[in-house]
Amino acid sequence: MIELRQLTKRYGDTLAVDELSFRVEPGHVTGFLGPNGAGKSTSMRLVLGLDAPTSGQALVNGGRYADLRRPLHEVGALLDAGAVHPGRSAYNHLMCLALSNDIGARRVAQVLELVGLSGVARKKAGGFSLGMKQRLGIAAALLGDPGVLMFDEPVNGLDPDGVRWIRGLMRGLAEEGRTVLLSSHLMSEMALTADRIVIVGRGRLVADATVAELTAGYPSLEEAYMALTASSVEYGAAR
Amino acid sequence: MRAVLASEWLKLRSVGSTGYAVGAAALTIVLGIVWTLYVVSLADARGSIRAAAPEEGFLPLVQVSLAVLGVLAITSEQADGMLRTSLAAVPRRGRLLFAKAAVVGGVTLAASAAVLIATYTISRLIAGDRALGFNDIGLLDGLPTVLASALSVAVLALVGLGLGAATRSTAAGIFSVVSLLFVLPSVAAYLPAPWNTRVASIMLPNLVPQIAGDRLSRRLGDGVLPPWAALLVLIAYGAAALLAGYLVLRRRDA
């Protein structure tokens, strides 16, 4: 479970996340939506303890991420698919992460197989397409077989085959009882993948509901999203 | 801690820049052979000669190459975003930096000791019983200087790691190391006496001769530090840089 309590993050005079509170429960995929700059990625970084909150709390399984001893066994995250050393092979990239959390080479081979990168495991990650890097990032998130997963726009750069694969993977992970938080800008894809939707705009919570509830009053999830975020898309607007 | 060390050791081994840095440092062996052959030919023509020791003359090459390795160990992760992935795997930032420091320190100490001892030994073997100046003491008597030199390389790599973490920039990290190695000492040498010798005594490259009990230079004379104090100052350089890096890494958003 992921829980945000009055989470606030300020960078200089920019309020990136503004008293944001919501819970992500296990057992279904939770879609995380919002315009660019709404605070989705910042919220995920705060959950992982990469950035320190200005105030409020971000909790995973009831505790702070920074207190986890071997965090990859509890939380897996893909924040930025490009965040790999271009000269390191996919296998070594995963192995570096695995070693730090006492995960063995067999699991590394397993996740490479799972994401379909076994054939290029010894190739340098710098030569990978965005879609392949997304798959590598997903493999890294799955390394420790964690119960909580966060993916920041994992569908970007994937081919139609890959998009469908991610949809199945996300739903499968949730059906196994895991907590899955997934951000994306593809509304139609999100409508197919997620059961619950959290929408943020300008760092604040705009909606927290099931897909069925959101689409009840609108023709589609996309229409619901457009209507709900209509006032939140101006960048750098005075706050 | 063992797990994080294993991870950092693989990180260092699995990128090309590590090989290039160690390779550049190892070039010293080749340059040392070429230099020794050259001064041997001069000595054969003139009878005897006072030449600089190759492992001392080319030491800056080893220092800069492996200091860059130390800088890159942290700044490459900051540049490509890998640091966030690393910190998600190892949230205790001090632990991550400590593991990096242990691996960088160990690798650069071993590499520099190997390169410098090889350069030292090969040059003396080539020299044979000719009087080249640098080989006028026994083979074992020169070893303390060689080992102090190797230690200075490892400390410089840790300074690079610490200042790289503190400045979060490859360019700034390398510039800091080069300043400590070349810029500040040359400024110190031109201070009015006796301050030139006093300030020069705590400059990083001048700590090596003081640790080994040698003269700094003809111009500066003996350093003011006894060997143990020079060793402490050398270690303090590495510790101060790592502390600065830790404080920035701990406080700043990744």
CSV table of C-alpha atoms in Angstrom, one decimal:
chain,number,residue,atom,x,y,z
A,1,MET,CA,0.0,0.0,0.0
A,2,ILE,CA,1.1,3.5,-0.8
A,3,GLU,CA,-0.2,6.4,1.3
A,4,LEU,CA,0.3,10.1,0.9
A,5,ARG,CA,-0.7,12.3,3.9
A,6,GLN,CA,-0.9,16.0,3.3
A,7,LEU,CA,2.2,15.7,1.2
A,8,THR,CA,3.7,19.0,0.1
A,9,LYS,CA,6.8,19.7,-1.9
A,10,ARG,CA,8.1,23.1,-2.7
A,11,TYR,CA,11.1,23.8,-5.1
A,12,GLY,CA,12.0,27.4,-4.5
A,13,ASP,CA,8.8,29.3,-5.2
A,14,THR,CA,7.2,26.5,-7.2
A,15,LEU,CA,4.7,24.4,-5.3
A,16,ALA,CA,5.0,21.0,-7.0
A,17,VAL,CA,2.9,19.0,-4.6
A,18,ASP,CA,0.3,20.7,-2.5
A,19,GLU,CA,-1.2,18.9,0.5
A,20,LEU,CA,-1.8,15.8,-1.5
A,21,SER,CA,-3.5,12.9,0.3
A,22,PHE,CA,-4.6,9.6,-1.2
A,23,ARG,CA,-4.1,5.9,-0.8
A,24,VAL,CA,-3.2,3.3,-3.3
A,25,GLU,CA,-4.6,-0.1,-2.3
A,26,PRO,CA,-3.4,-3.5,-3.3
A,27,GLY,CA,-5.3,-5.8,-5.7
A,28,HIS,CA,-6.0,-3.4,-8.6
A,29,VAL,CA,-4.2,-1.1,-10.9
A,30,THR,CA,-4.4,2.6,-9.8
A,31,GLY,CA,-4.0,5.0,-12.7
A,32,PHE,CA,-2.2,8.3,-11.8
A,33,LEU,CA,-3.3,11.0,-14.2
A,34,GLY,CA,-2.6,14.7,-14.5
A,35,PRO,CA,-1.3,17.3,-16.9
A,36,ASN,CA,2.5,17.8,-17.3
A,37,GLY,CA,3.8,19.4,-14.2
A,38,ALA,CA,0.9,18.3,-12.1
A,39,GLY,CA,3.2,16.7,-9.6
A,40,LYS,CA,3.0,13.0,-10.5
A,41,SER,CA,6.7,12.3,-10.9
A,42,THR,CA,7.5,14.5,-7.9
A,43,SER,CA,5.0,12.5,-5.8
A,44,MET,CA,6.7,9.2,-6.8
A,45,ARG,CA,10.1,10.6,-6.0
A,46,LEU,CA,8.8,11.6,-2.6
A,47,VAL,CA,7.5,8.1,-2.0
A,48,LEU,CA,10.9,6.7,-2.8
A,49,GLY,CA,12.6,9.2,-0.5
A,50,LEU,CA,14.7,10.6,-3.3
A,51,ASP,CA,13.3,14.1,-2.6
A,52,ALA,CA,12.5,15.2,0.9
A,53,PRO,CA,8.9,16.5,1.4
A,54,THR,CA,8.5,20.1,2.6
A,55,SER,CA,5.8,18.8,4.8
A,56,GLY,CA,3.5,15.8,5.1
A,57,GLN,CA,4.3,12.2,4.7
A,58,ALA,CA,4.7,9.6,2.0
A,59,LEU,CA,4.4,6.0,3.3
A,60,VAL,CA,4.8,2.6,1.8
A,61,ASN,CA,3.3,-0.3,3.7
A,62,GLY,CA,2.9,2.0,6.6
A,63,GLY,CA,6.5,3.1,6.9
A,64,ARG,CA,9.1,5.4,5.4
A,65,TYR,CA,10.9,4.1,2.3
A,66,ALA,CA,14.2,5.3,3.7
A,67,ASP,CA,13.8,2.9,6.6
A,68,LEU,CA,13.6,-0.2,4.4
A,69,ARG,CA,16.6,-2.4,4.7
A,70,ARG,CA,16.3,-4.2,1.3
A,71,PRO,CA,13.8,-1.9,-0.4
A,72,LEU,CA,13.7,-3.7,-3.8
A,73,HIS,CA,12.0,-6.6,-2.0
A,74,GLU,CA,9.1,-4.4,-1.0
A,75,VAL,CA,8.9,-1.6,-3.6
A,76,GLY,CA,9.7,-1.6,-7.3
A,77,ALA,CA,9.7,1.6,-9.3
A,78,LEU,CA,10.3,2.8,-12.8
A,79,LEU,CA,10.7,6.5,-12.8
A,80,ASP,CA,12.9,7.3,-15.8
A,81,ALA,CA,13.7,4.7,-18.4
A,82,GLY,CA,16.7,6.7,-19.6
A,83,ALA,CA,18.4,6.6,-16.2
A,84,VAL,CA,20.9,3.9,-17.1
A,85,HIS,CA,24.6,4.2,-17.8
A,86,PRO,CA,24.8,4.0,-21.6
A,87,GLY,CA,28.0,1.9,-21.5
A,88,ARG,CA,26.7,-0.8,-19.1
A,89,SER,CA,25.1,-3.9,-20.4
A,90,ALA,CA,21.4,-4.6,-19.5
A,91,TYR,CA,22.5,-7.7,-17.5
A,92,ASN,CA,25.1,-5.8,-15.6
A,93,HIS,CA,22.7,-2.9,-14.9
A,94,LEU,CA,20.3,-5.3,-13.3
A,95,MET,CA,23.0,-7.2,-11.6
A,96,CYS,CA,24.4,-4.0,-10.0
A,97,LEU,CA,20.9,-3.4,-8.5
A,98,ALA,CA,20.3,-7.0,-7.6
A,99,LEU,CA,23.6,-7.4,-5.7
A,100,SER,CA,22.8,-4.4,-3.5
A,101,ASN,CA,19.7,-6.1,-2.3
A,102,ASP,CA,21.0,-9.7,-2.1
A,103,ILE,CA,19.1,-10.8,-5.2
A,104,GLY,CA,20.8,-13.5,-7.2
A,105,ALA,CA,21.8,-13.9,-10.9
A,106,ARG,CA,19.0,-16.4,-11.4
A,107,ARG,CA,16.3,-13.7,-10.7
A,108,VAL,CA,18.1,-11.3,-13.0
A,109,ALA,CA,17.9,-13.9,-15.8
A,110,GLN,CA,14.2,-14.4,-14.9
A,111,VAL,CA,13.2,-10.8,-15.2
A,112,LEU,CA,15.2,-10.3,-18.4
A,113,GLU,CA,13.2,-13.2,-19.8
A,114,LEU,CA,9.9,-11.8,-18.5
A,115,VAL,CA,10.4,-8.4,-20.2
A,116,GLY,CA,11.8,-10.0,-23.4
A,117,LEU,CA,15.3,-8.7,-23.2
A,118,SER,CA,17.2,-12.0,-22.8
A,119,GLY,CA,18.5,-11.8,-26.3
A,120,VAL,CA,20.1,-8.4,-25.8
A,121,ALA,CA,21.1,-8.8,-22.1
A,122,ARG,CA,24.8,-8.4,-22.9
A,123,LYS,CA,24.3,-5.4,-25.2
A,124,LYS,CA,25.0,-1.9,-23.9
A,125,ALA,CA,21.8,-0.1,-22.6
A,126,GLY,CA,22.9,3.1,-24.4
A,127,GLY,CA,22.0,1.5,-27.7
A,128,PHE,CA,18.5,0.5,-26.6
A,129,SER,CA,15.4,2.1,-28.0
A,130,LEU,CA,13.1,3.9,-25.6
A,131,GLY,CA,10.8,0.9,-25.7
A,132,MET,CA,13.7,-1.4,-24.7
A,133,LYS,CA,14.8,0.9,-22.0
A,134,GLN,CA,11.2,0.9,-20.6
A,135,ARG,CA,11.4,-2.9,-20.6
A,136,LEU,CA,14.7,-2.8,-18.8
A,137,GLY,CA,13.2,-0.4,-16.2
A,138,ILE,CA,10.3,-2.7,-15.7
A,139,ALA,CA,12.7,-5.6,-15.2
A,140,ALA,CA,14.5,-3.5,-12.6
A,141,ALA,CA,11.3,-2.8,-10.8
A,142,LEU,CA,10.4,-6.5,-10.7
A,143,LEU,CA,13.8,-7.7,-9.5
A,144,GLY,CA,12.9,-8.1,-5.8
A,145,ASP,CA,9.4,-9.5,-6.5
A,146,PRO,CA,8.0,-6.5,-4.6
A,147,GLY,CA,4.4,-6.1,-3.4
A,148,VAL,CA,4.3,-2.4,-4.3
A,149,LEU,CA,5.0,-1.2,-7.8
A,150,MET,CA,5.2,2.3,-9.3
A,151,PHE,CA,5.6,3.0,-13.0
A,152,ASP,CA,5.9,6.5,-14.4
A,153,GLU,CA,4.7,6.5,-18.0
A,154,PRO,CA,6.1,3.0,-18.8
A,155,VAL,CA,4.1,2.9,-22.1
A,156,ASN,CA,6.0,5.8,-23.7
A,157,GLY,CA,8.0,4.5,-26.6
A,158,LEU,CA,6.5,1.1,-26.7
A,159,ASP,CA,5.1,-0.5,-29.9
A,160,PRO,CA,1.5,-1.6,-30.0
A,161,ASP,CA,2.6,-5.1,-29.1
A,162,GLY,CA,4.5,-3.7,-26.1
A,163,VAL,CA,1.5,-1.5,-25.0
A,164,ARG,CA,-0.7,-4.6,-24.9
A,165,TRP,CA,2.0,-6.5,-23.1
A,166,ILE,CA,2.2,-3.8,-20.4
A,167,ARG,CA,-1.5,-3.8,-20.0
A,168,GLY,CA,-1.5,-7.5,-19.3
A,169,LEU,CA,1.5,-7.3,-17.1
A,170,MET,CA,0.0,-4.5,-14.9
A,171,ARG,CA,-3.3,-6.3,-14.5
A,172,GLY,CA,-1.6,-9.6,-13.8
A,173,LEU,CA,0.6,-8.0,-11.1
A,174,ALA,CA,-2.5,-6.4,-9.5
A,175,GLU,CA,-4.4,-9.7,-9.6
A,176,GLU,CA,-1.6,-11.3,-7.7
A,177,GLY,CA,-2.5,-8.9,-4.9
A,178,ARG,CA,0.1,-6.3,-5.5
A,179,THR,CA,-0.3,-2.5,-5.2
A,180,VAL,CA,0.2,-1.0,-8.7
A,181,LEU,CA,0.4,2.7,-9.3
A,182,LEU,CA,0.7,3.6,-13.0
A,183,SER,CA,1.0,7.0,-14.6
A,184,SER,CA,0.2,7.6,-18.2
A,185,HIS,CA,-1.1,10.2,-20.6
A,186,LEU,CA,-2.9,7.7,-22.8
A,187,MET,CA,-6.5,7.8,-21.6
A,188,SER,CA,-7.9,5.0,-23.7
A,189,GLU,CA,-5.1,2.8,-22.5
A,190,MET,CA,-5.6,3.8,-18.9
A,191,ALA,CA,-9.3,3.0,-19.2
A,192,LEU,CA,-8.4,-0.5,-20.2
A,193,THR,CA,-5.7,-1.0,-17.6
A,194,ALA,CA,-6.8,0.7,-14.4
A,195,ASP,CA,-9.7,0.1,-12.0
A,196,ARG,CA,-9.1,3.2,-9.9
A,197,ILE,CA,-8.0,6.6,-11.0
A,198,VAL,CA,-6.2,9.4,-9.1
A,199,ILE,CA,-6.1,12.7,-10.9
A,200,VAL,CA,-3.9,15.5,-9.8
A,201,GLY,CA,-3.6,19.1,-11.1
A,202,ARG,CA,-1.2,21.8,-10.0
A,203,GLY,CA,-0.1,19.5,-7.2
A,204,ARG,CA,-3.5,19.0,-5.7
A,205,LEU,CA,-5.9,16.1,-5.7
A,206,VAL,CA,-8.6,16.6,-8.4
A,207,ALA,CA,-10.3,13.2,-8.3
A,208,ASP,CA,-9.9,9.8,-6.6
A,209,ALA,CA,-12.5,7.4,-7.9
A,210,THR,CA,-13.1,4.2,-9.8
A,211,VAL,CA,-13.0,4.3,-13.6
A,212,ALA,CA,-16.7,3.3,-13.6
A,213,GLU,CA,-17.5,6.3,-11.4
A,214,LEU,CA,-15.6,8.7,-13.5
A,215,THR,CA,-17.0,7.5,-16.8
A,216,ALA,CA,-20.6,7.5,-15.4
A,217,GLY,CA,-21.0,11.2,-15.9
A,218,TYR,CA,-18.9,11.6,-19.1
A,219,PRO,CA,-18.8,9.8,-22.5
A,220,SER,CA,-15.3,8.5,-21.8
A,221,LEU,CA,-12.4,8.6,-19.3
A,222,GLU,CA,-10.7,11.1,-21.7
A,223,GLU,CA,-13.7,13.5,-21.5
A,224,ALA,CA,-13.8,13.1,-17.7
A,225,TYR,CA,-10.1,13.9,-17.5
A,226,MET,CA,-10.4,16.9,-19.8
A,227,ALA,CA,-13.3,18.3,-17.8
A,228,LEU,CA,-11.7,17.7,-14.4
A,229,THR,CA,-8.3,19.1,-15.3
A,230,ALA,CA,-9.5,22.0,-17.4
A,231,SER,CA,-8.4,24.6,-14.8
A,232,SER,CA,-5.0,22.9,-14.1
A,233,VAL,CA,-3.1,23.0,-17.4
A,234,GLU,CA,-1.5,26.5,-17.3
A,235,TYR,CA,2.2,26.0,-16.6
A,236,GLY,CA,3.7,28.3,-14.0
A,237,ALA,CA,0.5,30.1,-13.4
A,238,ALA,CA,0.4,32.2,-10.3
A,239,ARG,CA,-0.5,30.2,-7.2
B,1,MET,CA,27.3,-3.5,3.7
B,2,ARG,CA,28.8,-6.5,1.9
B,3,ALA,CA,26.0,-6.4,-0.6
B,4,VAL,CA,26.4,-2.7,-1.4
B,5,LEU,CA,30.2,-3.2,-1.8
B,6,ALA,CA,29.6,-6.1,-4.3
B,7,SER,CA,27.2,-3.9,-6.2
B,8,GLU,CA,29.6,-0.9,-6.3
B,9,TRP,CA,32.4,-3.2,-7.4
B,10,LEU,CA,30.4,-4.5,-10.3
B,11,LYS,CA,29.3,-0.9,-11.2
B,12,LEU,CA,32.9,0.2,-11.4
B,13,ARG,CA,34.0,-2.9,-13.4
B,14,SER,CA,31.1,-2.8,-15.8
B,15,VAL,CA,31.7,0.6,-17.5
B,16,GLY,CA,34.3,1.4,-20.1
B,17,SER,CA,35.6,4.5,-18.4
B,18,THR,CA,37.2,2.5,-15.6
B,19,GLY,CA,39.3,0.6,-18.2
B,20,TYR,CA,40.4,3.7,-19.9
B,21,ALA,CA,41.3,5.4,-16.7
B,22,VAL,CA,43.4,2.5,-15.5
B,23,GLY,CA,44.9,2.1,-19.0
B,24,ALA,CA,45.9,5.8,-19.0
B,25,ALA,CA,47.5,5.3,-15.6
B,26,ALA,CA,49.3,2.2,-16.9
B,27,LEU,CA,50.7,4.2,-19.8
B,28,THR,CA,53.2,5.3,-17.1
B,29,ILE,CA,55.0,2.0,-17.4
B,30,VAL,CA,55.5,2.4,-21.1
B,31,LEU,CA,56.6,6.1,-20.7
B,32,GLY,CA,58.9,5.0,-17.9
B,33,ILE,CA,60.6,2.4,-20.1
B,34,VAL,CA,61.0,5.0,-22.9
B,35,TRP,CA,62.4,7.6,-20.5
B,36,THR,CA,64.8,5.1,-18.9
B,37,LEU,CA,66.1,3.9,-22.3
B,38,TYR,CA,66.7,7.5,-23.3
B,39,VAL,CA,68.6,8.4,-20.2
B,40,VAL,CA,70.6,5.1,-20.4
B,41,SER,CA,71.7,6.2,-23.9
B,42,LEU,CA,72.7,9.5,-22.6
B,43,ALA,CA,74.6,7.9,-19.7
B,44,ASP,CA,76.3,5.5,-22.1
B,45,ALA,CA,77.6,8.5,-24.1
B,46,ARG,CA,78.6,10.7,-21.1
B,47,GLY,CA,79.4,8.2,-18.4
B,48,SER,CA,76.9,9.3,-15.8
B,49,ILE,CA,73.8,11.5,-15.5
B,50,ARG,CA,71.4,12.9,-13.0
B,51,ALA,CA,67.9,12.0,-14.3
B,52,ALA,CA,64.5,12.2,-12.7
B,53,ALA,CA,63.0,8.9,-11.6
B,54,PRO,CA,60.2,7.9,-14.1
B,55,GLU,CA,57.8,6.8,-11.3
B,56,GLU,CA,58.1,10.3,-9.9
B,57,GLY,CA,58.1,12.2,-13.1
B,58,PHE,CA,55.0,10.5,-14.5
B,59,LEU,CA,53.2,10.3,-11.2
B,60,PRO,CA,50.8,13.2,-12.1
B,61,LEU,CA,49.6,11.0,-15.0
B,62,VAL,CA,48.6,8.3,-12.6
B,63,GLN,CA,47.1,10.8,-10.2
B,64,VAL,CA,45.0,12.6,-12.8
B,65,SER,CA,43.8,9.4,-14.5
B,66,LEU,CA,42.7,7.7,-11.4
B,67,ALA,CA,41.3,10.9,-9.8
B,68,VAL,CA,39.0,11.1,-12.8
B,69,LEU,CA,37.9,7.5,-12.1
B,70,GLY,CA,36.9,8.7,-8.6
B,71,VAL,CA,35.0,11.7,-9.9
B,72,LEU,CA,33.2,9.7,-12.5
B,73,ALA,CA,32.2,7.0,-10.0
B,74,ILE,CA,29.6,9.5,-8.7
B,75,THR,CA,29.1,12.2,-11.3
B,76,SER,CA,28.3,9.8,-14.1
B,77,GLU,CA,25.4,8.5,-12.0
B,78,GLN,CA,24.3,12.0,-11.3
B,79,ALA,CA,24.4,12.9,-15.0
B,80,ASP,CA,22.5,10.0,-16.4
B,81,GLY,CA,20.0,9.7,-13.5
B,82,MET,CA,21.3,6.3,-12.4
B,83,LEU,CA,21.9,7.8,-9.0
B,84,ARG,CA,18.1,7.8,-8.3
B,85,THR,CA,17.9,4.2,-9.2
B,86,SER,CA,20.9,3.5,-7.0
B,87,LEU,CA,19.3,5.4,-4.1
B,88,ALA,CA,16.0,3.6,-4.5
B,89,ALA,CA,18.0,0.4,-4.1
B,90,VAL,CA,20.2,1.7,-1.2
B,91,PRO,CA,18.3,4.5,0.5
B,92,ARG,CA,20.9,5.1,3.1
B,93,ARG,CA,23.0,7.7,1.3
B,94,GLY,CA,26.0,7.5,3.6
B,95,ARG,CA,26.2,3.8,3.1
B,96,LEU,CA,26.1,4.2,-0.7
B,97,LEU,CA,28.9,6.8,-0.6
B,98,PHE,CA,30.9,4.8,1.8
B,99,ALA,CA,30.7,1.7,-0.4
B,100,LYS,CA,31.7,3.8,-3.4
B,101,ALA,CA,34.6,5.2,-1.4
B,102,ALA,CA,35.8,1.8,-0.3
B,103,VAL,CA,35.7,0.4,-3.8
B,104,VAL,CA,37.3,3.5,-5.5
B,105,GLY,CA,39.9,3.7,-2.8
B,106,GLY,CA,40.8,0.0,-3.0
B,107,VAL,CA,40.9,-0.2,-6.8
B,108,THR,CA,42.9,3.0,-7.2
B,109,LEU,CA,45.4,2.0,-4.5
B,110,ALA,CA,45.9,-1.4,-6.1
B,111,ALA,CA,46.1,0.0,-9.6
B,112,SER,CA,48.5,2.8,-8.7
B,113,ALA,CA,50.7,0.6,-6.5
B,114,ALA,CA,50.9,-2.0,-9.4
B,115,VAL,CA,51.7,0.7,-12.0
B,116,LEU,CA,54.3,2.5,-9.9
B,117,ILE,CA,56.1,-0.5,-8.6
B,118,ALA,CA,56.3,-1.9,-12.1
B,119,THR,CA,57.6,1.4,-13.4
B,120,TYR,CA,60.0,1.6,-10.6
B,121,THR,CA,61.3,-1.9,-10.8
B,122,ILE,CA,61.6,-2.1,-14.6
B,123,SER,CA,63.4,1.3,-14.8
B,124,ARG,CA,66.0,0.0,-12.3
B,125,LEU,CA,66.4,-3.3,-14.1
B,126,ILE,CA,67.0,-1.4,-17.4
B,127,ALA,CA,69.4,0.9,-15.7
B,128,GLY,CA,71.5,-2.0,-14.4
B,129,ASP,CA,74.7,-0.6,-12.8
B,130,ARG,CA,74.8,2.6,-14.7
B,131,ALA,CA,74.7,5.8,-12.6
B,132,LEU,CA,71.5,7.6,-13.7
B,133,GLY,CA,71.0,9.6,-10.5
B,134,PHE,CA,67.6,8.2,-9.6
B,135,ASN,CA,69.0,4.7,-9.0
B,136,ASP,CA,71.8,5.7,-6.6
B,137,ILE,CA,69.9,4.2,-3.6
B,138,GLY,CA,69.2,0.5,-3.1
B,139,LEU,CA,66.2,-1.0,-4.8
B,140,LEU,CA,64.3,-1.5,-1.5
B,141,ASP,CA,65.2,1.9,-0.1
B,142,GLY,CA,63.1,3.7,-2.8
B,143,LEU,CA,60.0,1.7,-2.0
B,144,PRO,CA,58.6,4.0,0.8
B,145,THR,CA,58.4,6.9,-1.7
B,146,VAL,CA,56.7,4.6,-4.3
B,147,LEU,CA,54.1,3.4,-1.7
B,148,ALA,CA,53.5,7.0,-0.5
B,149,SER,CA,52.9,8.0,-4.1
B,150,ALA,CA,50.4,5.1,-4.5
B,151,LEU,CA,48.6,6.3,-1.4
B,152,SER,CA,48.5,9.8,-2.7
B,153,VAL,CA,46.8,8.5,-5.9
B,154,ALA,CA,44.1,6.7,-3.9
B,155,VAL,CA,43.5,9.7,-1.7
B,156,LEU,CA,43.2,11.9,-4.8
B,157,ALA,CA,40.6,9.5,-6.2
B,158,LEU,CA,38.6,9.8,-3.0
B,159,VAL,CA,39.0,13.6,-3.1
B,160,GLY,CA,37.6,13.3,-6.7
B,161,LEU,CA,34.7,11.2,-5.5
B,162,GLY,CA,33.9,13.5,-2.6
B,163,LEU,CA,34.2,16.7,-4.6
B,164,GLY,CA,32.2,15.1,-7.4
B,165,ALA,CA,29.4,14.3,-5.0
B,166,ALA,CA,29.6,17.8,-3.5
B,167,THR,CA,29.7,19.7,-6.8
B,168,ARG,CA,27.5,17.2,-8.7
B,169,SER,CA,29.4,17.9,-11.9
B,170,THR,CA,32.1,16.0,-13.7
B,171,ALA,CA,33.8,19.2,-14.9
B,172,ALA,CA,33.8,20.8,-11.4
B,173,GLY,CA,35.1,17.6,-9.8
B,174,ILE,CA,38.0,17.2,-12.3
B,175,PHE,CA,38.8,20.9,-12.0
B,176,SER,CA,38.9,20.7,-8.2
B,177,VAL,CA,41.3,17.8,-8.4
B,178,VAL,CA,43.5,19.5,-10.9
B,179,SER,CA,43.6,22.6,-8.8
B,180,LEU,CA,44.7,20.7,-5.8
B,181,LEU,CA,47.4,18.9,-7.8
B,182,PHE,CA,48.8,21.7,-10.0
B,183,VAL,CA,47.3,25.1,-9.5
B,184,LEU,CA,47.5,25.6,-5.7
B,185,PRO,CA,51.0,24.1,-5.3
B,186,SER,CA,52.4,26.4,-8.0
B,187,VAL,CA,50.8,29.4,-6.4
B,188,ALA,CA,52.2,28.3,-3.0
B,189,ALA,CA,55.7,28.0,-4.4
B,190,TYR,CA,55.8,31.7,-5.3
B,191,LEU,CA,54.8,33.0,-1.9
B,192,PRO,CA,57.5,35.0,0.0
B,193,ALA,CA,59.7,32.9,2.2
B,194,PRO,CA,59.2,31.3,4.7
B,195,TRP,CA,55.5,31.1,3.7
B,196,ASN,CA,56.3,29.4,0.4
B,197,THR,CA,57.8,26.3,2.2
B,198,ARG,CA,55.1,26.4,5.0
B,199,VAL,CA,52.1,26.5,2.7
B,200,ALA,CA,53.8,24.2,0.1
B,201,SER,CA,54.2,21.6,2.9
B,202,ILE,CA,50.5,21.1,3.1
B,203,MET,CA,49.9,21.0,-0.6
B,204,LEU,CA,48.8,17.6,-1.7
B,205,PRO,CA,51.6,16.6,-4.2
B,206,ASN,CA,54.2,17.8,-1.6
B,207,LEU,CA,52.9,15.4,1.0
B,208,VAL,CA,54.4,12.4,-0.8
B,209,PRO,CA,58.1,13.4,-0.3
B,210,GLN,CA,57.4,14.5,3.3
B,211,ILE,CA,55.8,11.1,4.1
B,212,ALA,CA,58.9,9.4,2.6
B,213,GLY,CA,61.3,11.9,4.4
B,214,ASP,CA,62.6,13.4,1.1
B,215,ARG,CA,63.3,17.0,0.1
B,216,LEU,CA,60.4,18.9,-1.5
B,217,SER,CA,62.5,20.6,-4.1
B,218,ARG,CA,65.7,22.6,-4.4
B,219,ARG,CA,63.7,25.8,-4.2
B,220,LEU,CA,61.5,24.9,-1.2
B,221,GLY,CA,64.0,22.7,0.7
B,222,ASP,CA,62.7,20.3,3.3
B,223,GLY,CA,59.0,20.4,4.1
B,224,VAL,CA,58.0,21.4,7.6
B,225,LEU,CA,56.0,18.3,8.3
B,226,PRO,CA,57.4,15.1,9.9
B,227,PRO,CA,56.3,11.9,8.0
B,228,TRP,CA,53.4,11.0,10.3
B,229,ALA,CA,52.0,14.6,10.1
B,230,ALA,CA,52.3,14.6,6.3
B,231,LEU,CA,50.4,11.2,6.3
B,232,LEU,CA,47.7,12.7,8.5
B,233,VAL,CA,47.3,15.7,6.3
B,234,LEU,CA,47.0,13.4,3.2
B,235,ILE,CA,44.3,11.4,4.8
B,236,ALA,CA,42.6,14.6,5.9
B,237,TYR,CA,42.3,15.7,2.3
B,238,GLY,CA,40.3,12.6,1.4
B,239,ALA,CA,38.2,12.7,4.6
B,240,ALA,CA,37.3,16.3,4.2
B,241,ALA,CA,36.3,15.9,0.5
B,242,LEU,CA,34.2,12.8,1.4
B,243,LEU,CA,32.5,14.6,4.2
B,244,ALA,CA,31.6,17.5,2.0
B,245,GLY,CA,30.2,15.0,-0.6
B,246,TYR,CA,28.3,13.2,2.1
B,247,LEU,CA,26.7,16.4,3.5
B,248,VAL,CA,25.6,17.5,0.0
B,249,LEU,CA,24.4,14.0,-1.0
B,250,ARG,CA,22.4,13.6,2.3
B,251,ARG,CA,20.7,17.0,2.2
B,252,ARG,CA,20.0,17.6,-1.5
B,253,ASP,CA,17.1,16.1,-3.4
B,254,ALA,CA,18.4,13.4,-5.7
